[in-house]
CSV table of C-alpha atoms in Angstrom, one decimal:
chain,number,residue,atom,x,y,z
A,223,UNK,CA,173.3,37.3,195.7
A,224,UNK,CA,170.5,35.3,194.3
A,225,UNK,CA,171.2,31.6,193.5
A,226,UNK,CA,169.4,29.6,190.9
A,227,UNK,CA,170.0,26.0,189.7
A,228,UNK,CA,168.5,26.5,186.3
A,229,UNK,CA,167.6,29.5,184.2
A,230,UNK,CA,165.5,28.9,181.0
A,231,UNK,CA,165.5,31.5,178.2
A,232,UNK,CA,162.2,31.4,176.3
A,233,UNK,CA,162.9,32.7,172.8
A,234,UNK,CA,160.1,30.9,171.0
A,235,UNK,CA,157.8,33.9,170.9
A,236,UNK,CA,159.7,34.9,167.8
A,237,UNK,CA,159.8,32.4,164.9
A,238,UNK,CA,161.3,32.5,161.4
A,239,UNK,CA,164.0,34.7,159.8
A,240,UNK,CA,166.9,36.2,161.8
A,241,UNK,CA,166.6,39.2,159.5
A,242,UNK,CA,163.7,40.1,157.1
A,243,UNK,CA,164.1,39.9,153.3
A,244,UNK,CA,165.4,43.0,151.7
A,245,UNK,CA,167.6,44.3,154.6
A,246,UNK,CA,171.0,45.7,153.5
A,247,UNK,CA,174.4,44.2,154.5
A,248,UNK,CA,175.4,47.4,156.2
A,249,UNK,CA,172.5,47.0,158.7
A,250,UNK,CA,174.1,43.9,160.3
A,251,UNK,CA,176.2,45.8,162.9
A,252,UNK,CA,173.9,48.8,163.2
A,253,UNK,CA,172.1,49.4,166.5
A,254,UNK,CA,169.0,50.6,164.6
A,255,UNK,CA,168.7,47.1,163.0
A,256,UNK,CA,169.6,44.5,165.6
A,257,UNK,CA,168.7,40.8,165.2
A,258,UNK,CA,165.2,40.2,166.5
A,259,UNK,CA,164.9,37.5,169.2
A,260,UNK,CA,162.3,36.3,171.7
A,261,UNK,CA,164.3,37.7,174.6
A,262,UNK,CA,165.5,41.3,174.1
A,263,UNK,CA,168.0,42.9,176.5
A,264,UNK,CA,169.5,46.4,176.0
A,265,UNK,CA,168.2,46.4,172.5
A,266,UNK,CA,170.3,43.3,171.6
A,267,UNK,CA,173.4,45.5,171.5
A,268,UNK,CA,176.5,46.3,173.5
A,269,UNK,CA,178.0,49.7,174.1
A,270,UNK,CA,181.3,50.8,172.7
A,271,UNK,CA,182.8,53.9,174.4
A,272,UNK,CA,185.4,55.9,172.4
A,273,UNK,CA,187.6,58.8,173.6
A,274,UNK,CA,190.8,60.4,172.3
A,275,UNK,CA,194.2,59.4,173.5
A,276,UNK,CA,196.5,61.4,175.7
A,277,UNK,CA,198.2,63.2,172.9
A,278,UNK,CA,198.0,63.8,169.1
A,279,UNK,CA,199.1,60.7,167.2
A,280,UNK,CA,198.1,58.2,170.0
A,281,UNK,CA,195.6,55.5,169.3
A,282,UNK,CA,192.3,56.4,170.6
A,283,UNK,CA,191.1,54.8,173.9
A,284,UNK,CA,188.0,52.5,174.1
A,285,UNK,CA,186.0,50.4,176.5
A,286,UNK,CA,182.8,48.3,176.0
A,287,UNK,CA,180.0,47.1,178.2
A,288,UNK,CA,178.8,44.4,179.0
A,289,UNK,CA,182.1,42.5,178.9
A,290,UNK,CA,181.1,39.7,176.6
A,291,UNK,CA,183.9,37.2,176.2
A,292,UNK,CA,183.5,36.9,172.4
A,293,UNK,CA,183.9,40.6,171.7
A,294,UNK,CA,187.3,41.6,170.3
A,295,UNK,CA,188.3,45.1,169.2
A,296,UNK,CA,190.9,45.9,166.4
A,297,UNK,CA,191.7,49.6,167.1
A,298,UNK,CA,193.2,51.4,164.1
A,299,UNK,CA,192.0,54.9,165.0
A,300,UNK,CA,194.2,57.7,166.2
A,301,UNK,CA,194.0,61.0,168.0
A,302,UNK,CA,193.8,64.0,165.7
A,303,UNK,CA,194.5,67.7,166.2
A,304,UNK,CA,192.3,70.0,168.2
A,305,UNK,CA,188.8,70.6,166.8
A,306,UNK,CA,189.0,67.6,164.3
A,307,UNK,CA,185.8,66.2,165.8
A,308,UNK,CA,184.4,62.7,165.3
A,309,UNK,CA,185.7,60.9,162.2
A,310,UNK,CA,185.2,57.2,163.1
A,311,UNK,CA,184.3,54.3,160.9
A,312,UNK,CA,183.3,51.0,162.5
A,313,UNK,CA,183.1,47.6,160.9
A,314,UNK,CA,181.9,44.3,162.5
A,315,UNK,CA,183.1,41.2,160.7
A,316,UNK,CA,180.3,39.1,159.3
A,317,UNK,CA,179.2,36.4,161.7
A,318,UNK,CA,181.4,37.5,164.7
A,319,UNK,CA,181.7,40.2,167.4
A,320,UNK,CA,185.1,41.3,166.1
A,321,UNK,CA,185.0,45.1,165.7
A,322,UNK,CA,187.4,47.2,163.6
A,323,UNK,CA,187.8,50.9,164.4
A,324,UNK,CA,189.2,53.2,161.8
A,325,UNK,CA,189.6,57.0,161.5
A,326,UNK,CA,190.1,59.1,164.6
A,327,UNK,CA,188.9,61.7,167.2
A,328,UNK,CA,190.0,65.3,167.8
A,329,UNK,CA,192.1,65.5,171.0
A,330,UNK,CA,189.5,67.8,172.6
A,331,UNK,CA,186.6,65.6,171.5
A,332,UNK,CA,184.5,64.6,174.6
A,333,UNK,CA,184.0,61.0,173.6
A,334,UNK,CA,181.0,59.0,172.4
A,335,UNK,CA,179.1,55.9,173.3
A,336,UNK,CA,178.1,53.8,170.3
A,337,UNK,CA,175.7,50.9,170.5
A,338,UNK,CA,176.6,48.0,168.2
A,339,UNK,CA,174.3,45.0,167.3
A,340,UNK,CA,175.3,41.6,168.8
A,341,UNK,CA,175.8,38.9,166.3
A,342,UNK,CA,174.1,36.2,168.5
A,343,UNK,CA,172.0,38.0,171.2
A,344,UNK,CA,170.7,34.9,172.9
A,345,UNK,CA,174.2,33.4,173.5
A,346,UNK,CA,175.3,36.8,174.8
A,347,UNK,CA,172.3,36.9,177.1
A,348,UNK,CA,173.3,33.4,178.4
A,349,UNK,CA,176.7,34.8,179.3
A,350,UNK,CA,175.1,37.8,181.0
A,351,UNK,CA,172.9,35.5,183.2
A,352,UNK,CA,175.9,33.3,184.1
A,353,UNK,CA,177.9,36.4,185.2
A,354,UNK,CA,174.9,37.6,187.2
A,355,UNK,CA,174.0,34.4,189.1
A,356,UNK,CA,177.3,32.5,189.0
A,357,UNK,CA,178.9,29.7,187.0
A,358,UNK,CA,176.9,27.0,188.9
A,359,UNK,CA,173.7,28.2,187.3
A,360,UNK,CA,172.7,26.2,184.2
A,361,UNK,CA,171.3,28.5,181.5
A,362,UNK,CA,169.3,26.8,178.7
A,363,UNK,CA,167.9,28.4,175.5
A,364,UNK,CA,164.7,26.5,174.9
A,365,UNK,CA,164.3,25.0,171.4
A,366,UNK,CA,161.0,24.3,169.6
A,367,UNK,CA,160.7,20.8,171.0
A,368,UNK,CA,161.8,21.5,174.6
A,369,UNK,CA,159.6,21.6,177.6
A,370,UNK,CA,160.3,23.0,181.1
A,371,UNK,CA,159.4,21.4,184.4
A,372,UNK,CA,156.4,22.4,186.5
A,373,UNK,CA,157.2,25.7,188.2
A,374,UNK,CA,155.6,28.0,190.7
A,375,UNK,CA,155.2,31.7,189.7
A,376,UNK,CA,157.1,33.8,192.2
A,377,UNK,CA,157.0,37.1,190.4
A,378,UNK,CA,156.4,38.6,187.0
A,379,UNK,CA,157.0,41.9,185.2
A,380,UNK,CA,154.3,43.5,183.1
A,381,UNK,CA,155.3,45.5,180.0
A,382,UNK,CA,154.3,49.1,179.7
A,383,UNK,CA,150.9,49.8,178.0
A,384,UNK,CA,151.0,49.2,174.3
A,385,UNK,CA,150.2,52.8,173.6
A,386,UNK,CA,153.5,53.8,175.4
A,387,UNK,CA,155.4,51.2,173.4
A,388,UNK,CA,154.0,52.5,170.1
A,389,UNK,CA,154.7,56.1,171.1
A,390,UNK,CA,158.3,55.3,171.8
A,391,UNK,CA,158.5,53.3,168.6
A,392,UNK,CA,157.2,56.2,166.5
A,393,UNK,CA,158.9,59.1,168.3
A,394,UNK,CA,162.4,57.5,168.1
A,395,UNK,CA,162.0,55.1,165.2
A,396,UNK,CA,162.6,52.1,167.3
A,397,UNK,CA,162.9,49.5,164.6
A,398,UNK,CA,163.4,46.6,167.1
A,399,UNK,CA,160.0,47.4,168.7
A,400,UNK,CA,158.4,47.4,165.2
A,401,UNK,CA,159.9,44.0,164.3
A,402,UNK,CA,158.9,42.5,167.6
A,403,UNK,CA,155.3,43.8,167.3
A,404,UNK,CA,154.7,42.6,163.8
A,405,UNK,CA,156.1,39.1,164.7
A,406,UNK,CA,153.6,38.7,167.5
A,407,UNK,CA,150.7,40.5,165.8
A,408,UNK,CA,149.3,37.3,164.3
A,409,UNK,CA,149.8,35.1,167.3
A,410,UNK,CA,146.9,33.1,168.7
A,411,UNK,CA,146.2,29.8,170.5
A,412,UNK,CA,146.4,28.0,167.2
A,413,UNK,CA,148.7,30.2,165.2
A,414,UNK,CA,152.4,30.6,166.2
A,415,UNK,CA,154.0,34.1,166.1
A,416,UNK,CA,155.8,34.8,162.9
A,417,UNK,CA,156.6,37.7,160.5
A,418,UNK,CA,154.5,36.1,157.8
A,419,UNK,CA,151.4,35.9,160.0
A,420,UNK,CA,151.9,39.5,161.2
A,421,UNK,CA,152.1,40.8,157.6
A,422,UNK,CA,148.8,38.9,156.8
A,423,UNK,CA,147.1,40.6,159.8
A,424,UNK,CA,148.4,44.0,158.6
A,425,UNK,CA,147.0,43.5,155.1
A,426,UNK,CA,143.7,42.4,156.5
A,427,UNK,CA,143.4,45.6,158.5
A,428,UNK,CA,144.3,47.7,155.5
A,429,UNK,CA,141.7,45.9,153.4
A,430,UNK,CA,139.0,46.6,156.0
A,431,UNK,CA,139.9,50.3,155.7
A,432,UNK,CA,139.2,50.2,152.0
A,433,UNK,CA,142.9,50.1,150.9
A,434,UNK,CA,143.8,48.0,147.9
A,435,UNK,CA,146.6,45.8,149.2
A,436,UNK,CA,147.5,44.4,145.7
A,437,UNK,CA,149.7,47.5,145.2
A,438,UNK,CA,151.3,47.1,148.6
A,439,UNK,CA,154.3,44.9,149.5
A,440,UNK,CA,155.2,44.5,153.2
A,441,UNK,CA,158.4,42.6,154.1
A,442,UNK,CA,159.1,43.7,157.7
A,443,UNK,CA,157.7,45.8,160.5
A,444,UNK,CA,160.2,48.6,160.6
A,445,UNK,CA,160.4,49.7,156.9
A,446,UNK,CA,164.1,48.9,156.6
A,447,UNK,CA,163.5,46.4,153.8
A,448,UNK,CA,164.2,47.7,150.4
A,449,UNK,CA,161.4,45.4,149.1
A,450,UNK,CA,158.6,47.3,150.8
A,451,UNK,CA,156.2,49.2,148.5
A,452,UNK,CA,153.2,51.5,149.1
A,453,UNK,CA,151.6,54.1,147.0
A,454,UNK,CA,151.0,57.7,148.2
A,455,UNK,CA,147.2,57.2,147.6
A,456,UNK,CA,147.2,54.1,150.0
A,457,UNK,CA,149.1,56.1,152.6
A,458,UNK,CA,146.7,59.0,152.4
A,459,UNK,CA,143.7,56.6,152.7
A,460,UNK,CA,145.3,55.1,155.8
A,461,UNK,CA,145.9,58.5,157.4
A,462,UNK,CA,142.4,59.6,156.5
A,463,UNK,CA,140.8,56.5,158.0
A,464,UNK,CA,142.8,56.7,161.2
A,465,UNK,CA,142.0,60.4,161.7
A,466,UNK,CA,138.2,59.6,161.4
A,467,UNK,CA,138.4,56.6,163.7
A,468,UNK,CA,137.8,56.4,167.4
A,469,UNK,CA,141.6,56.0,167.8
A,470,UNK,CA,142.4,59.4,166.4
A,471,UNK,CA,143.5,61.1,169.6
A,472,UNK,CA,145.7,58.1,170.5
A,473,UNK,CA,147.2,58.0,167.0
A,474,UNK,CA,148.0,61.7,166.9
A,475,UNK,CA,149.6,61.5,170.3
A,476,UNK,CA,151.9,58.7,169.0
A,477,UNK,CA,153.3,60.8,166.2
A,478,UNK,CA,156.3,63.1,166.6
A,479,UNK,CA,155.7,66.8,166.2
A,480,UNK,CA,158.0,69.7,165.4
A,481,UNK,CA,161.0,69.7,167.6
A,482,UNK,CA,160.4,66.3,169.2
A,483,UNK,CA,161.5,62.7,168.5
A,484,UNK,CA,162.9,62.2,165.0
A,485,UNK,CA,161.7,65.7,164.2
A,486,UNK,CA,163.8,67.2,167.0
A,487,UNK,CA,165.7,69.5,164.5
A,488,UNK,CA,162.7,70.1,162.1
A,489,UNK,CA,159.5,72.2,162.2
A,490,UNK,CA,160.6,73.7,165.6
A,491,UNK,CA,158.6,76.9,164.9
A,492,UNK,CA,155.5,75.0,163.9
A,493,UNK,CA,155.6,72.6,166.8
A,494,UNK,CA,152.4,70.5,167.2
A,495,UNK,CA,150.9,71.9,164.0
A,496,UNK,CA,153.0,69.3,162.2
A,497,UNK,CA,152.6,65.7,163.4
A,498,UNK,CA,154.3,63.1,161.1
A,499,UNK,CA,156.5,60.1,160.8
A,500,UNK,CA,159.8,60.1,159.0
A,501,UNK,CA,160.9,57.1,156.8
A,502,UNK,CA,164.5,57.0,155.9
A,503,UNK,CA,166.8,54.5,154.3
A,504,UNK,CA,169.7,55.1,151.8
A,505,UNK,CA,168.3,57.1,148.9
A,506,UNK,CA,164.8,57.2,150.3
A,507,UNK,CA,163.2,60.0,152.4
A,508,UNK,CA,159.5,60.0,153.3
A,509,UNK,CA,157.3,62.1,155.5
A,510,UNK,CA,153.7,61.2,156.2
A,511,UNK,CA,151.2,62.6,158.7
A,512,UNK,CA,149.1,65.7,159.4
A,513,UNK,CA,149.2,69.4,159.1
A,514,UNK,CA,147.0,70.8,161.8
A,515,UNK,CA,146.2,74.5,162.2
A,516,UNK,CA,143.1,76.5,163.3
A,517,UNK,CA,141.4,76.5,159.9
A,518,UNK,CA,142.0,73.1,158.4
A,519,UNK,CA,143.5,69.7,158.9
A,520,UNK,CA,145.5,68.1,156.0
A,521,UNK,CA,146.7,64.5,155.7
A,522,UNK,CA,149.8,64.4,153.6
A,523,UNK,CA,152.6,62.2,152.4
A,524,UNK,CA,155.8,63.0,150.6
A,525,UNK,CA,157.8,60.0,149.2
A,526,UNK,CA,161.1,60.6,147.5
A,527,UNK,CA,163.0,57.6,146.1
A,528,UNK,CA,166.5,57.3,144.6
A,529,UNK,CA,167.6,60.8,145.3
A,530,UNK,CA,171.3,61.7,144.7
A,531,UNK,CA,171.4,65.0,146.6
A,532,UNK,CA,172.4,65.2,150.3
A,533,UNK,CA,169.6,64.2,152.7
A,534,UNK,CA,169.4,67.6,154.4
A,535,UNK,CA,168.5,69.4,151.2
A,536,UNK,CA,165.7,66.8,150.6
A,537,UNK,CA,164.4,67.4,154.1
A,538,UNK,CA,164.5,71.2,153.6
A,539,UNK,CA,162.4,70.8,150.5
A,540,UNK,CA,159.9,68.6,152.4
A,541,UNK,CA,159.6,71.2,155.1
A,542,UNK,CA,159.1,74.0,152.5
A,543,UNK,CA,156.2,72.1,151.0
A,544,UNK,CA,154.5,71.5,154.4
A,545,UNK,CA,154.8,75.1,155.4
A,546,UNK,CA,153.2,76.2,152.1
A,547,UNK,CA,150.0,74.4,153.2
A,548,UNK,CA,149.9,75.8,156.7
A,549,UNK,CA,147.8,78.9,157.2
A,550,UNK,CA,150.1,82.0,157.5
């Protein structure tokens, strides 16, 4: 087992807000919207495993990993009759890792692993390091005024290529990746990383592409903020510019297509003829990308706000529109 006297956590690559403006309260325990930090491990989440009890009426069984000491579970869920399926509601108390489980599971349900966002990822990472290297290891989270002693580089890990990170981000709507990227987008030798600087860089890029940014509001990198605004015309101009740029092939390869990524249950018959990105928050469903067939290439965007119908019916209507423009 490796032994270290000191371990320093460097979180200062990310500055500013814990959560961007316009995020909803119900995001706070969601694995798709974890707190963004300079050090990210396991998506800044822990895994809660749920399975039915031994007989109908028993409380369900649970386990979680890693075994962080500040996680407590209030289990109020019970085991239902055969074929009752998954009927679980989870609630994490504000400002703590205390989780309440309500509802239940059918007795023949196979179980499910649910990732839950950590309330303070850096403190949890400290505990993880202590458990890994032993209690004699001092773990320090560096603050903005801290410095570390002279050290010799023994080894390092290089991240995957940015193209692969962006492809994963788009294919599976990895919001944490998007928030991390926009936070470091504006970083330079003289400018610290921040969400504000990242948004400035994004708007500068859009302006260079001939897009009027006065009608655009950007509050985060993922699109989860309800304050974000963009017009369909601006989106089409962006898609057109990217298609006619030297990055076209790379950009198309980053977009999910029918039957893959967030489109895994959509456009299965059309496959690569439909390459587009979904955009979904409560009451909002958007679809933007390209329709590509043998005769023509179409950039499209469909933005639906404040809908009251169920999401699946909205998605079916979007798919109907796209198919109308594909060559029979």
